[in-house]
CSV table of N, CA and C in Angstrom, one decimal:
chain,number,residue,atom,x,y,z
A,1,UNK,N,7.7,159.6,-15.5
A,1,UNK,CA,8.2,160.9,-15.6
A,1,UNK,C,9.7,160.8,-15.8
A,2,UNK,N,10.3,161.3,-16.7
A,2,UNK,CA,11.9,161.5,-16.9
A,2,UNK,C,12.6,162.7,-16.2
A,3,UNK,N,13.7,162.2,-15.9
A,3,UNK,CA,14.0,163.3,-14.8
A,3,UNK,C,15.5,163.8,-15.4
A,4,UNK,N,15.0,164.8,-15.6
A,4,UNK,CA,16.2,165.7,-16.5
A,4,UNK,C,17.4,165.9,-15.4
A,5,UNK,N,18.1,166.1,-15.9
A,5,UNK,CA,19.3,166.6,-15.5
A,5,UNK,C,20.4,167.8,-16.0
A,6,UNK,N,20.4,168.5,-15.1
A,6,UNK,CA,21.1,169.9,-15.6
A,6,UNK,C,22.6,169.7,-16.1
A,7,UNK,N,23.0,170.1,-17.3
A,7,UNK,CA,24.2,170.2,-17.7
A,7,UNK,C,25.0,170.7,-16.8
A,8,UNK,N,25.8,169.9,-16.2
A,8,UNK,CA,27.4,170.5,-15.7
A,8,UNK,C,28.1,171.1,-16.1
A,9,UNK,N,27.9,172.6,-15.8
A,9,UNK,CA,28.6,173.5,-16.6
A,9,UNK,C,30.1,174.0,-15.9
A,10,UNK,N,31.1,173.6,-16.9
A,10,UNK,CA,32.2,173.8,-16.5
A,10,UNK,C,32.9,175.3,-16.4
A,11,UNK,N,33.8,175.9,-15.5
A,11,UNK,CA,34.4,177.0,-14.8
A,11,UNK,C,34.4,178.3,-16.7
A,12,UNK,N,35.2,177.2,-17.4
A,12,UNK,CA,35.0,178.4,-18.3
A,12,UNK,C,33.9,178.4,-19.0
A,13,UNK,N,32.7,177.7,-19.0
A,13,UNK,CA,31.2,178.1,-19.7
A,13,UNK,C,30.7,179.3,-19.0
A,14,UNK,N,31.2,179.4,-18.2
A,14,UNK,CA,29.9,180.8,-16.9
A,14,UNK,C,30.6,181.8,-17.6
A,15,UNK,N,29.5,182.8,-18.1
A,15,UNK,CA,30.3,184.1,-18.4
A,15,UNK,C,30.1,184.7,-17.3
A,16,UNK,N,31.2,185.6,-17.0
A,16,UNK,CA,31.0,186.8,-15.7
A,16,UNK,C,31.5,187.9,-16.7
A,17,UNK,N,31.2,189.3,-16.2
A,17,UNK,CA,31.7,190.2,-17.4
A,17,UNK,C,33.6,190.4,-17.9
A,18,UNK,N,34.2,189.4,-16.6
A,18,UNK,CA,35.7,189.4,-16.8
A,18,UNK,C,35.8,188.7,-18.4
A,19,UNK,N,35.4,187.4,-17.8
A,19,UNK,CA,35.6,186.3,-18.9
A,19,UNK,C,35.0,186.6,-20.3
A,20,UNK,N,34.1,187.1,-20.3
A,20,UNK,CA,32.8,187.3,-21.4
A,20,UNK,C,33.9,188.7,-22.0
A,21,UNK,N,34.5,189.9,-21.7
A,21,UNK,CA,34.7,190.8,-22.4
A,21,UNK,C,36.4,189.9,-22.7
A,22,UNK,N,37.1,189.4,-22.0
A,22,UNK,CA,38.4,188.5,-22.7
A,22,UNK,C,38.1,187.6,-23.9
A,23,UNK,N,37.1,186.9,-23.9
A,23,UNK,CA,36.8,186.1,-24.7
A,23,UNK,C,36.5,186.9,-26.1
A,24,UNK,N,35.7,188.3,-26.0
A,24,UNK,CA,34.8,189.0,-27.1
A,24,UNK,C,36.6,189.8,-27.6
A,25,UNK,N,37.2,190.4,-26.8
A,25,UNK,CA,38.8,190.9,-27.5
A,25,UNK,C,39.6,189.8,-28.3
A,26,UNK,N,39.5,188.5,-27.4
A,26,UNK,CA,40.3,187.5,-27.9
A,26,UNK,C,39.9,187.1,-29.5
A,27,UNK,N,38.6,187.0,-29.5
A,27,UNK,CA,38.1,186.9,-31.1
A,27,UNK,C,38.3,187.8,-31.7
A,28,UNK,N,37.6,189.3,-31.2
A,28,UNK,CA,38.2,190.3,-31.9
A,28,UNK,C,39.5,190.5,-32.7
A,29,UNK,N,40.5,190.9,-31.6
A,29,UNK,CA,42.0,190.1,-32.4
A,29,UNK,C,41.9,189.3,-33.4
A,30,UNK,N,41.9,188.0,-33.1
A,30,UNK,CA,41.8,187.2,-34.2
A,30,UNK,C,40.8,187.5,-35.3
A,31,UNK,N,39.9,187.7,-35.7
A,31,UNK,CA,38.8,188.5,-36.2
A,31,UNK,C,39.8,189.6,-37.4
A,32,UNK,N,40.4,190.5,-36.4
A,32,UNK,CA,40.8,191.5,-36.9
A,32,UNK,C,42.4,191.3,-37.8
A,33,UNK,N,43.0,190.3,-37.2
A,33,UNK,CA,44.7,189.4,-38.0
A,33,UNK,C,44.0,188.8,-39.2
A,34,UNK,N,42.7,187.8,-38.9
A,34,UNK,CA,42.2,187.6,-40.3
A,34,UNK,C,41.8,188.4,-41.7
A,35,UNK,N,41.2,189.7,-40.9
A,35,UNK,CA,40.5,190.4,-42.3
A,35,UNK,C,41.4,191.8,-42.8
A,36,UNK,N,42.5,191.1,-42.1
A,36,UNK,CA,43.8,192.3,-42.6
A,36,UNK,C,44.1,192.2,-44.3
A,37,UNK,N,43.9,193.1,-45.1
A,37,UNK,CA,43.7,193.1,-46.1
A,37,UNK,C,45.4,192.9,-46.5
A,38,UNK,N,46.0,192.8,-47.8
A,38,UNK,CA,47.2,192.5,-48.7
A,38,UNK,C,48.1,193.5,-48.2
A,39,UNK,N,47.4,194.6,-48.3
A,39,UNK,CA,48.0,195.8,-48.3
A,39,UNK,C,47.8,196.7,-46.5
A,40,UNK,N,47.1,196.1,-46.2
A,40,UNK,CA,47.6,196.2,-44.4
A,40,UNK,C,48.7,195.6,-44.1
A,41,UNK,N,48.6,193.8,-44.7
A,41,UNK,CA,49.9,193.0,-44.2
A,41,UNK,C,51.0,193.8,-44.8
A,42,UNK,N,51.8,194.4,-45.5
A,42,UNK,CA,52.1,194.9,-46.6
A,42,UNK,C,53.1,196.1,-45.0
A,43,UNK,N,51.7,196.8,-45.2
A,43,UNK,CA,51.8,198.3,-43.9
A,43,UNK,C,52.7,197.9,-42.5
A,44,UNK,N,52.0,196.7,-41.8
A,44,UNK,CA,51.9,196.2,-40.6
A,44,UNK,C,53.9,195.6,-41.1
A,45,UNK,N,53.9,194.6,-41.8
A,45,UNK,CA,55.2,194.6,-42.0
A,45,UNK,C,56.0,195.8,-42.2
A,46,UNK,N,56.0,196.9,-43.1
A,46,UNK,CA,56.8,197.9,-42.9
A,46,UNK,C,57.2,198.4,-41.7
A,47,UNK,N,55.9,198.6,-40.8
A,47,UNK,CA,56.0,199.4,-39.6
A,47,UNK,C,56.6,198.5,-38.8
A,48,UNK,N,56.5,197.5,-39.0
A,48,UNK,CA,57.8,196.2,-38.2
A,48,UNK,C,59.1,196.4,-38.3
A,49,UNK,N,59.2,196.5,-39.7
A,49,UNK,CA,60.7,196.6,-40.0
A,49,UNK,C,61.2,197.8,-39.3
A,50,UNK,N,60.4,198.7,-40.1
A,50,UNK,CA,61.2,200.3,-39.4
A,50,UNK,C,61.6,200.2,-37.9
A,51,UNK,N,60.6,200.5,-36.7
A,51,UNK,CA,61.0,199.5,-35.7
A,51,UNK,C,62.2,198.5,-35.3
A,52,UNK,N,62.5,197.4,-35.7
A,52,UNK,CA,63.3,196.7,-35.6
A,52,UNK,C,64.9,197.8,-36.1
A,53,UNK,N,64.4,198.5,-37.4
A,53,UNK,CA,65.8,199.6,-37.3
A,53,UNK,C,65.9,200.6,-36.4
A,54,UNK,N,64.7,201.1,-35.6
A,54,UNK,CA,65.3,201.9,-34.4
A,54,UNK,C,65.9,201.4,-33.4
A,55,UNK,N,65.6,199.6,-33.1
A,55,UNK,CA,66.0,199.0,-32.1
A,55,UNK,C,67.9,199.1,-32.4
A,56,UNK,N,68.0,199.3,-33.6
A,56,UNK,CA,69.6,199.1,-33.8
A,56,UNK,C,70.5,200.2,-33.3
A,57,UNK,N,71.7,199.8,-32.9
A,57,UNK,CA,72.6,200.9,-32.2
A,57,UNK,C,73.2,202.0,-33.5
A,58,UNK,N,72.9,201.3,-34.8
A,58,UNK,CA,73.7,202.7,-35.6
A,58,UNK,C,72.5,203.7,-35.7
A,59,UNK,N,72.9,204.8,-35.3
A,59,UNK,CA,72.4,206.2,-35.2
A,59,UNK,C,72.3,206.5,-36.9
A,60,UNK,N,73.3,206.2,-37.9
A,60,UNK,CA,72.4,206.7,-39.3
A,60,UNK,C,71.3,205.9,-40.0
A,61,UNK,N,71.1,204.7,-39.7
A,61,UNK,CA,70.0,203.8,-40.1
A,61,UNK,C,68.1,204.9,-39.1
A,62,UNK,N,68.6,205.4,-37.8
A,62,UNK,CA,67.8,205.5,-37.4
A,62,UNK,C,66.9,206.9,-38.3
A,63,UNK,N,67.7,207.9,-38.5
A,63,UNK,CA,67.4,209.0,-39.3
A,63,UNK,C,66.7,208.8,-40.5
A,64,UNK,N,67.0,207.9,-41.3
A,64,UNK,CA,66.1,206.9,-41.7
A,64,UNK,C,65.1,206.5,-42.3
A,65,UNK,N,64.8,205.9,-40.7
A,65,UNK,CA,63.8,205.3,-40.2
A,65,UNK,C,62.7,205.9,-40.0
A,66,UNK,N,63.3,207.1,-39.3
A,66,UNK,CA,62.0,207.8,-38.8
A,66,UNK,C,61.4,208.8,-39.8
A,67,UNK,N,62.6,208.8,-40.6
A,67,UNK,CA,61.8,209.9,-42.1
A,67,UNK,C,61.0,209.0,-43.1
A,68,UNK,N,61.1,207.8,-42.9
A,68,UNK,CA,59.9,207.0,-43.6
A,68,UNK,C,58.8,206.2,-42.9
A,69,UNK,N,59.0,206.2,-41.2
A,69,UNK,CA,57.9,206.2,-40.2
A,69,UNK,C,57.2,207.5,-40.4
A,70,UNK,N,57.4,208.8,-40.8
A,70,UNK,CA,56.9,210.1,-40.6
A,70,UNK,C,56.7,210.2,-42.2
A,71,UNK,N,57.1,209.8,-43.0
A,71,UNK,CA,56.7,209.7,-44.2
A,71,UNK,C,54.7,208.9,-44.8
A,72,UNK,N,55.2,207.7,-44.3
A,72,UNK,CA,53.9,206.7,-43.9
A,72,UNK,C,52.9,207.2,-43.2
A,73,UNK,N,53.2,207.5,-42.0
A,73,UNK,CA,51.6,208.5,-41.0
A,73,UNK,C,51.5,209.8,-41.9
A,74,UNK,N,52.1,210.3,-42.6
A,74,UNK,CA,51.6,211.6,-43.1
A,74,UNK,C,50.8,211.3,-44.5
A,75,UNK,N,51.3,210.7,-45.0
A,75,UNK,CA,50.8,209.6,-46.4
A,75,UNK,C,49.4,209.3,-46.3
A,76,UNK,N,48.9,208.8,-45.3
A,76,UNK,CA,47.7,208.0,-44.6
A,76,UNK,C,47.3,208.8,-43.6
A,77,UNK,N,47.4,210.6,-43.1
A,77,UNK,CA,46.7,211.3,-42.4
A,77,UNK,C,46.0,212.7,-43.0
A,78,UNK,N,45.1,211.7,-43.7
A,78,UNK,CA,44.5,213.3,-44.3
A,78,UNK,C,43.4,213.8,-43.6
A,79,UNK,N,42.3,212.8,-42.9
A,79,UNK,CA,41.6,213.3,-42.4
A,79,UNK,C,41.4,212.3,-41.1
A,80,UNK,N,41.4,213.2,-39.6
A,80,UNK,CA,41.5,212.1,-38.2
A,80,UNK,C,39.9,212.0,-38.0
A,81,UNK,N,38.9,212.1,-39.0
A,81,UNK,CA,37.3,211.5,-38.5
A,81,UNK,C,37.8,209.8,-38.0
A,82,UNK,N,38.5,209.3,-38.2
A,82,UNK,CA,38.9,208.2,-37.9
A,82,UNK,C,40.1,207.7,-37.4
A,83,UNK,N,40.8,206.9,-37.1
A,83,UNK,CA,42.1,207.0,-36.7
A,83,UNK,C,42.7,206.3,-37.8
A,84,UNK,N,44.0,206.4,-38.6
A,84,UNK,CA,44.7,206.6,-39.5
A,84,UNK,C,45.1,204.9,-39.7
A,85,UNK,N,45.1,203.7,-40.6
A,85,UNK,CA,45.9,202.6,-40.0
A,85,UNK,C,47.0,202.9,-39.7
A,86,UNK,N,48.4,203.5,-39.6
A,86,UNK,CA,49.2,203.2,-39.0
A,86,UNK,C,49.4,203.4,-38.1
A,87,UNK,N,48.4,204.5,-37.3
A,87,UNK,CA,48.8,204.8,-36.4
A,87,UNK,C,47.7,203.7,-35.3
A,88,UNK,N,46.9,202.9,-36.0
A,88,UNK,CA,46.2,201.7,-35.3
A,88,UNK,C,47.0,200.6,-35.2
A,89,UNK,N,47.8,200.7,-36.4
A,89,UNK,CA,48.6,199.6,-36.6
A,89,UNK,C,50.4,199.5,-35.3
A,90,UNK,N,50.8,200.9,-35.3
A,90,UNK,CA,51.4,201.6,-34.4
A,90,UNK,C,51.8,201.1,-33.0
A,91,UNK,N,50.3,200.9,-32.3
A,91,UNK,CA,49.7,200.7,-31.4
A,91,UNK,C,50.7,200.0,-30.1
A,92,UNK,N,51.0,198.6,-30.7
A,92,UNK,CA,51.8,197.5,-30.5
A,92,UNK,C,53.0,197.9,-29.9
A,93,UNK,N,53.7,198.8,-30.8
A,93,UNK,CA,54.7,199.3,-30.9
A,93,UNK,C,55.2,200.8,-29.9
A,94,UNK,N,53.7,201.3,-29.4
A,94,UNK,CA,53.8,202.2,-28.8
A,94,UNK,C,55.1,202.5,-27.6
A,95,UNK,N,54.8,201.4,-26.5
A,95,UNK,CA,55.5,201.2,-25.5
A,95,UNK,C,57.2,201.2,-25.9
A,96,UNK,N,57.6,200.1,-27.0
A,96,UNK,CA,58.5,199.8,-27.4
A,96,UNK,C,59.6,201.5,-27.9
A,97,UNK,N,58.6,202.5,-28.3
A,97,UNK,CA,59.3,203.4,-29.0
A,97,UNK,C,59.4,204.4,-28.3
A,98,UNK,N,59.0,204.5,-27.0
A,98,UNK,CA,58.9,205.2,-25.5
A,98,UNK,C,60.5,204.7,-25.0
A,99,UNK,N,60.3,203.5,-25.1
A,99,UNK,CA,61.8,203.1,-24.6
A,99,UNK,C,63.2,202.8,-25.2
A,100,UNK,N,62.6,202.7,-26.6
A,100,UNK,CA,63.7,203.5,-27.4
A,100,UNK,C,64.3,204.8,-27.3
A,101,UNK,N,63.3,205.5,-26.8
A,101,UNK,CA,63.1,207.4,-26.7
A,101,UNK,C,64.5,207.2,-25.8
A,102,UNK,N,64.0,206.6,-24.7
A,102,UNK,CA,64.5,206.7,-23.2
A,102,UNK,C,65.8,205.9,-23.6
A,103,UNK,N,66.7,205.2,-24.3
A,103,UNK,CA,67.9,204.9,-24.4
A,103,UNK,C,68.6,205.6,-25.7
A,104,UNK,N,68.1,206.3,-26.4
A,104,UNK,CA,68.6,206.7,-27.0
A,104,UNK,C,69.4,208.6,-26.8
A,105,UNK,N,71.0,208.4,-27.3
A,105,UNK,CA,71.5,209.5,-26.5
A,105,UNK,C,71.8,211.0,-27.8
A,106,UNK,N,71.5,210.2,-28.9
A,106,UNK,CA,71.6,211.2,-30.1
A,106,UNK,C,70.6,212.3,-30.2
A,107,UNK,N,70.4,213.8,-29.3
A,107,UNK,CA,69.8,214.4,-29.6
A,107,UNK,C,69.0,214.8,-30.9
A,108,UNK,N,69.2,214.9,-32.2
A,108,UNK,CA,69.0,215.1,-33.0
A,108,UNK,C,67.8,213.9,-33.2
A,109,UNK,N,68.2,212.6,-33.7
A,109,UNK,CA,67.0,211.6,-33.9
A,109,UNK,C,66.2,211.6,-32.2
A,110,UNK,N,66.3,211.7,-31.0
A,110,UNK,CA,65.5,211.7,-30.2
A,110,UNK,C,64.8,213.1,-30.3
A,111,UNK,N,65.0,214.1,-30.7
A,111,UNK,CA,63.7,214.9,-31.2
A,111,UNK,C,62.8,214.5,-32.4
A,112,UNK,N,63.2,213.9,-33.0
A,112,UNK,CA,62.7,213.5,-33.8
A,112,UNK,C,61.8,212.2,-33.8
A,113,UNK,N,62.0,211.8,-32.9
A,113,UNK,CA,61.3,210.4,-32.5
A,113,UNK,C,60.3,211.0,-31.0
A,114,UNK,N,60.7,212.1,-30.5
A,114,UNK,CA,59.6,212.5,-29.9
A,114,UNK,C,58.5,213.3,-30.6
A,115,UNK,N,58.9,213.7,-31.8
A,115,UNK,CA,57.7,214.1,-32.7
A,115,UNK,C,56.5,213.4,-33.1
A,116,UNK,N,57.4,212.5,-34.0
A,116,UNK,CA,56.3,210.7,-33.6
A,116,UNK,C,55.5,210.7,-32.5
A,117,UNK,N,56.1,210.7,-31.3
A,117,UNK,CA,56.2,210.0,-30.1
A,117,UNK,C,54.5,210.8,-29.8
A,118,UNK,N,54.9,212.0,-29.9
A,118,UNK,CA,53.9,213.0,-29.6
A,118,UNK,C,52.5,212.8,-30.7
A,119,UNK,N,52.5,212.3,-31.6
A,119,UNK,CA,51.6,212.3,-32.4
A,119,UNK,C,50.6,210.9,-31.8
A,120,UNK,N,51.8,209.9,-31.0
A,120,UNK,CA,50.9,208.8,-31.2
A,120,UNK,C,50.7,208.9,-30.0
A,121,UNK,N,51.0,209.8,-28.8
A,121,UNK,CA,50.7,209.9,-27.7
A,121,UNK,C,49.0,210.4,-27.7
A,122,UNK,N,49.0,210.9,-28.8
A,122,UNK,CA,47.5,211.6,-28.9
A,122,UNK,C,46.5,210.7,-29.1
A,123,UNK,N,46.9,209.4,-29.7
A,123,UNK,CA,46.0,208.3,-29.7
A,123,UNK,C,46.0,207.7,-28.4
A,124,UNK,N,47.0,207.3,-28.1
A,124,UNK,CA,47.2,206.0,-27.2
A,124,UNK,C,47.8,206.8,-25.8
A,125,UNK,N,47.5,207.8,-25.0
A,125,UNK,CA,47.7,208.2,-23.8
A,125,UNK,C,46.7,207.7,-23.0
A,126,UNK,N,47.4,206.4,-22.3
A,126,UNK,CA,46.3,206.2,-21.0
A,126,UNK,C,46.5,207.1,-19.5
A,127,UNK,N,45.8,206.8,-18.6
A,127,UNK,CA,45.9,207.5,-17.6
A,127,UNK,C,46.3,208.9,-17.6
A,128,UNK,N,46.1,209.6,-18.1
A,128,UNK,CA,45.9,211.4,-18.6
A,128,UNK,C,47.6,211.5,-18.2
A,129,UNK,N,48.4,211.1,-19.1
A,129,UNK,CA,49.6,211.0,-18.7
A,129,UNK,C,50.4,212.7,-19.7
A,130,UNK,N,49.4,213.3,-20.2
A,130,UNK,CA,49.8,213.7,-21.3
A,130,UNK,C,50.5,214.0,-22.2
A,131,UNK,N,50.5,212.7,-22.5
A,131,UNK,CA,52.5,212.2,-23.4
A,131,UNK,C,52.2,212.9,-24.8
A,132,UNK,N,50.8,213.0,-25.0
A,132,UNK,CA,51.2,214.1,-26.7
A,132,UNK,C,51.9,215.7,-26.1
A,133,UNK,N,51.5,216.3,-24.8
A,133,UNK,CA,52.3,217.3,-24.9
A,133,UNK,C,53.7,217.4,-24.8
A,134,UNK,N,53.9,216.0,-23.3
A,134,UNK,CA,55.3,215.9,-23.0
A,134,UNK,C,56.0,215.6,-24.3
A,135,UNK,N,55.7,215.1,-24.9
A,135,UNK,CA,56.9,214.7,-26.4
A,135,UNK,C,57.0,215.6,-27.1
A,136,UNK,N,55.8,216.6,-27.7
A,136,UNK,CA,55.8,217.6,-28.3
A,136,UNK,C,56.7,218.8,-27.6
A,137,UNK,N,56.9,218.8,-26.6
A,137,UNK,CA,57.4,220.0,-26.0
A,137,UNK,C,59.2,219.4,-25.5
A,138,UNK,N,59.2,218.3,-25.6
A,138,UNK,CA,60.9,217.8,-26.0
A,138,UNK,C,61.0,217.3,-27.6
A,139,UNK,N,60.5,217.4,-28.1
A,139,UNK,CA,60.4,217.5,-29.5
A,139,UNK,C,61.3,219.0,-30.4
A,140,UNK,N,61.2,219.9,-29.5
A,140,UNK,CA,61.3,221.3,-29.9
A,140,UNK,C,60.8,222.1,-31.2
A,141,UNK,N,61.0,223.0,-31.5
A,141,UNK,CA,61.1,223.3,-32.6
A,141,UNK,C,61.2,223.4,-33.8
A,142,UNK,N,62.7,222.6,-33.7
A,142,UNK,CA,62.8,222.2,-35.3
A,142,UNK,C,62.8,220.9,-35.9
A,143,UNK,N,61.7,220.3,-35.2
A,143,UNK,CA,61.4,219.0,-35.9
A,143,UNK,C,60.2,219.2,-36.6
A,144,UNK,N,60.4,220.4,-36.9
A,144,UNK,CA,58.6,221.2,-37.9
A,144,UNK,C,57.5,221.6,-36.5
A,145,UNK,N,56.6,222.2,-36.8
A,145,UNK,CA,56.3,223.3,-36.2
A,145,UNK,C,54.5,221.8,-35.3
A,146,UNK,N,54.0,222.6,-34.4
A,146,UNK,CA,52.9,221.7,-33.8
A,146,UNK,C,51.7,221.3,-35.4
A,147,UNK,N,51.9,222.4,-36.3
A,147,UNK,CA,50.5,221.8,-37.1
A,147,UNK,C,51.3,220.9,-38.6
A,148,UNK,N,52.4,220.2,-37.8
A,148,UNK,CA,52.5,219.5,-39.3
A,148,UNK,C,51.8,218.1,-39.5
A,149,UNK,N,51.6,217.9,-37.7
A,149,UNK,CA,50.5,216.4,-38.2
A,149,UNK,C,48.5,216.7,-38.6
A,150,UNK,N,48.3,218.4,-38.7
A,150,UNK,CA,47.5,218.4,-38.9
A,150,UNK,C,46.6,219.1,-37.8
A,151,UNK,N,45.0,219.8,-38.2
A,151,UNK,CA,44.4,220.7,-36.7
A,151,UNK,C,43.8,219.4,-35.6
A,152,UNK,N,43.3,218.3,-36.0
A,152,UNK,CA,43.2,217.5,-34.5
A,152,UNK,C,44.0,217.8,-33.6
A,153,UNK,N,45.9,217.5,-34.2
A,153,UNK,CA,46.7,217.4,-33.2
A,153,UNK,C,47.0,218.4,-33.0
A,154,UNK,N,46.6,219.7,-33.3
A,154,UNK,CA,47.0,220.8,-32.8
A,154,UNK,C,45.9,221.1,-31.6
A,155,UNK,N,44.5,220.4,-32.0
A,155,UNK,CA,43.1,220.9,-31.2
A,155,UNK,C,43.5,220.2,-29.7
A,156,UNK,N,44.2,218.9,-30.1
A,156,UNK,CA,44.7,217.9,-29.2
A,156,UNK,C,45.9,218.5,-27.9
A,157,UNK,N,46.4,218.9,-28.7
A,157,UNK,CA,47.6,219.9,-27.6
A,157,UNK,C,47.1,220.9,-26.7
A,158,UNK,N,46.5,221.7,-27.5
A,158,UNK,CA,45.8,223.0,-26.9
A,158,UNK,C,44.7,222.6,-25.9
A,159,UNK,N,44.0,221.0,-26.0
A,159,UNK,CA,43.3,220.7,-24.9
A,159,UNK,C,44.5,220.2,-23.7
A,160,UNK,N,45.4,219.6,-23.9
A,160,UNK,CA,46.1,219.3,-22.6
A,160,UNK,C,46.4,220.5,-21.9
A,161,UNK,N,47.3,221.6,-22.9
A,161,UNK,CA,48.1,222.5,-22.4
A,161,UNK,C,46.6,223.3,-21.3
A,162,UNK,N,45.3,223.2,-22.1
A,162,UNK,CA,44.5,223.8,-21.1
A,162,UNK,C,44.0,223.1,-19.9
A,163,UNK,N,44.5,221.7,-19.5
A,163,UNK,CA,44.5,220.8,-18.8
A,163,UNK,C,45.4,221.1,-17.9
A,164,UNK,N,46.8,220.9,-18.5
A,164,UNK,CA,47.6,221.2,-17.2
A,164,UNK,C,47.7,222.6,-16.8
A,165,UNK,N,47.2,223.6,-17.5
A,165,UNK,CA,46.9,225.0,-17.0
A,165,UNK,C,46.0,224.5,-15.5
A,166,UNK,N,45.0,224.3,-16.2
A,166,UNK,CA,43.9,224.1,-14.9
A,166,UNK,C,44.4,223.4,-13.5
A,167,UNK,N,45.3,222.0,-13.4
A,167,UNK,CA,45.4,221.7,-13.3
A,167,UNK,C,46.7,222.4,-11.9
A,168,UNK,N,47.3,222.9,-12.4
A,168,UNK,CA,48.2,223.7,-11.6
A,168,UNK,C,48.0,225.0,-11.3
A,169,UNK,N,46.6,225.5,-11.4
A,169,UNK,CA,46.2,226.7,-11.3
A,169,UNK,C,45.2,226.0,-9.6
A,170,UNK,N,44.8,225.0,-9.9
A,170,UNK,CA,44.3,224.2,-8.4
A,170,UNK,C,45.3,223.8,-7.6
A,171,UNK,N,46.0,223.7,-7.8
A,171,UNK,CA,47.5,223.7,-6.8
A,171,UNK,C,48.1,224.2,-6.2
């Protein structure tokens, strides 16, 4: 009789659902950098660049910027049955343009970057923080009216604003 012997399986063979769902993103990503078509890489560099010009201290570069960041998401948002690539593409960038928001002292382009701000909060708001209204509502007025990114993000508003209604009506 031959007496088998069990493979020694090493710490990172064992999936537990930590490791097993890091591993399945980790591909993903990569997966997803690979099958970026000409014209994504193309996109994903634009939205880089622009970016990199809000990080700069001249205030006329930034005006801009954000009129061909708001140029691009409108370009590529005709219909939200799906989410738009830039604003997938965006993503990365999210955090970074929050804290642009937050150092920048030029009223005029900081309404205007909370307009953005507010569009992409409707994607990417974790923990019900609800940064598409907060932005939209320092945003004001005249950076065009709630339905210029379209009725999701109008349908999108109207659910928070009935959110924090509720919400402080229990309070």
């Amino acid at each position: 009789m031959v007496d088998k012997k069990s493979p020694v399986l090493k710490k990172e063979d064992v999936l537990n659902p930590t490791t097993a769902a890091e591993k399945l993103t980790k591909n993903k990503v990569k997966d997803q950098q690979d099958e970026l078509s000409e014209e994504d890489q193309k996109l994903v560099g634009e939205l880089e660049m622009i970016v990199e010009r809000l990080k700069e201290s001249s205030t006329e570069i930034h005006h801009s910027a954000l009129e061909a960041l708001s140029n691009i998401i409108r370009s590529t948002t005709g219909s939200m049955t799906t989410v738009p690539k830039p604003l997938k593409f965006m993503k990365a960038h999210y955090e970074t343009l929050i804290d642009i928001y937050n150092t920048w002292s030029d009223e005029k382009n900081k309404r205007f970057l909370a307009s953005i701000l507010s569009l992409l909060g409707m994607v990417y708001d974790r923990d019900n923080k609800r940064d598409c209204l907060k932005y939209r509502l320092l945003a004001g007025y005249e950076n065009g009216a709630a339905y210029e990114w379209g009725h999701e993000y109008v349908r999108h508003i109207a659910m928070e604003i009935g959110a924090e209604y509720s919400e402080k009506v229990e309070e």
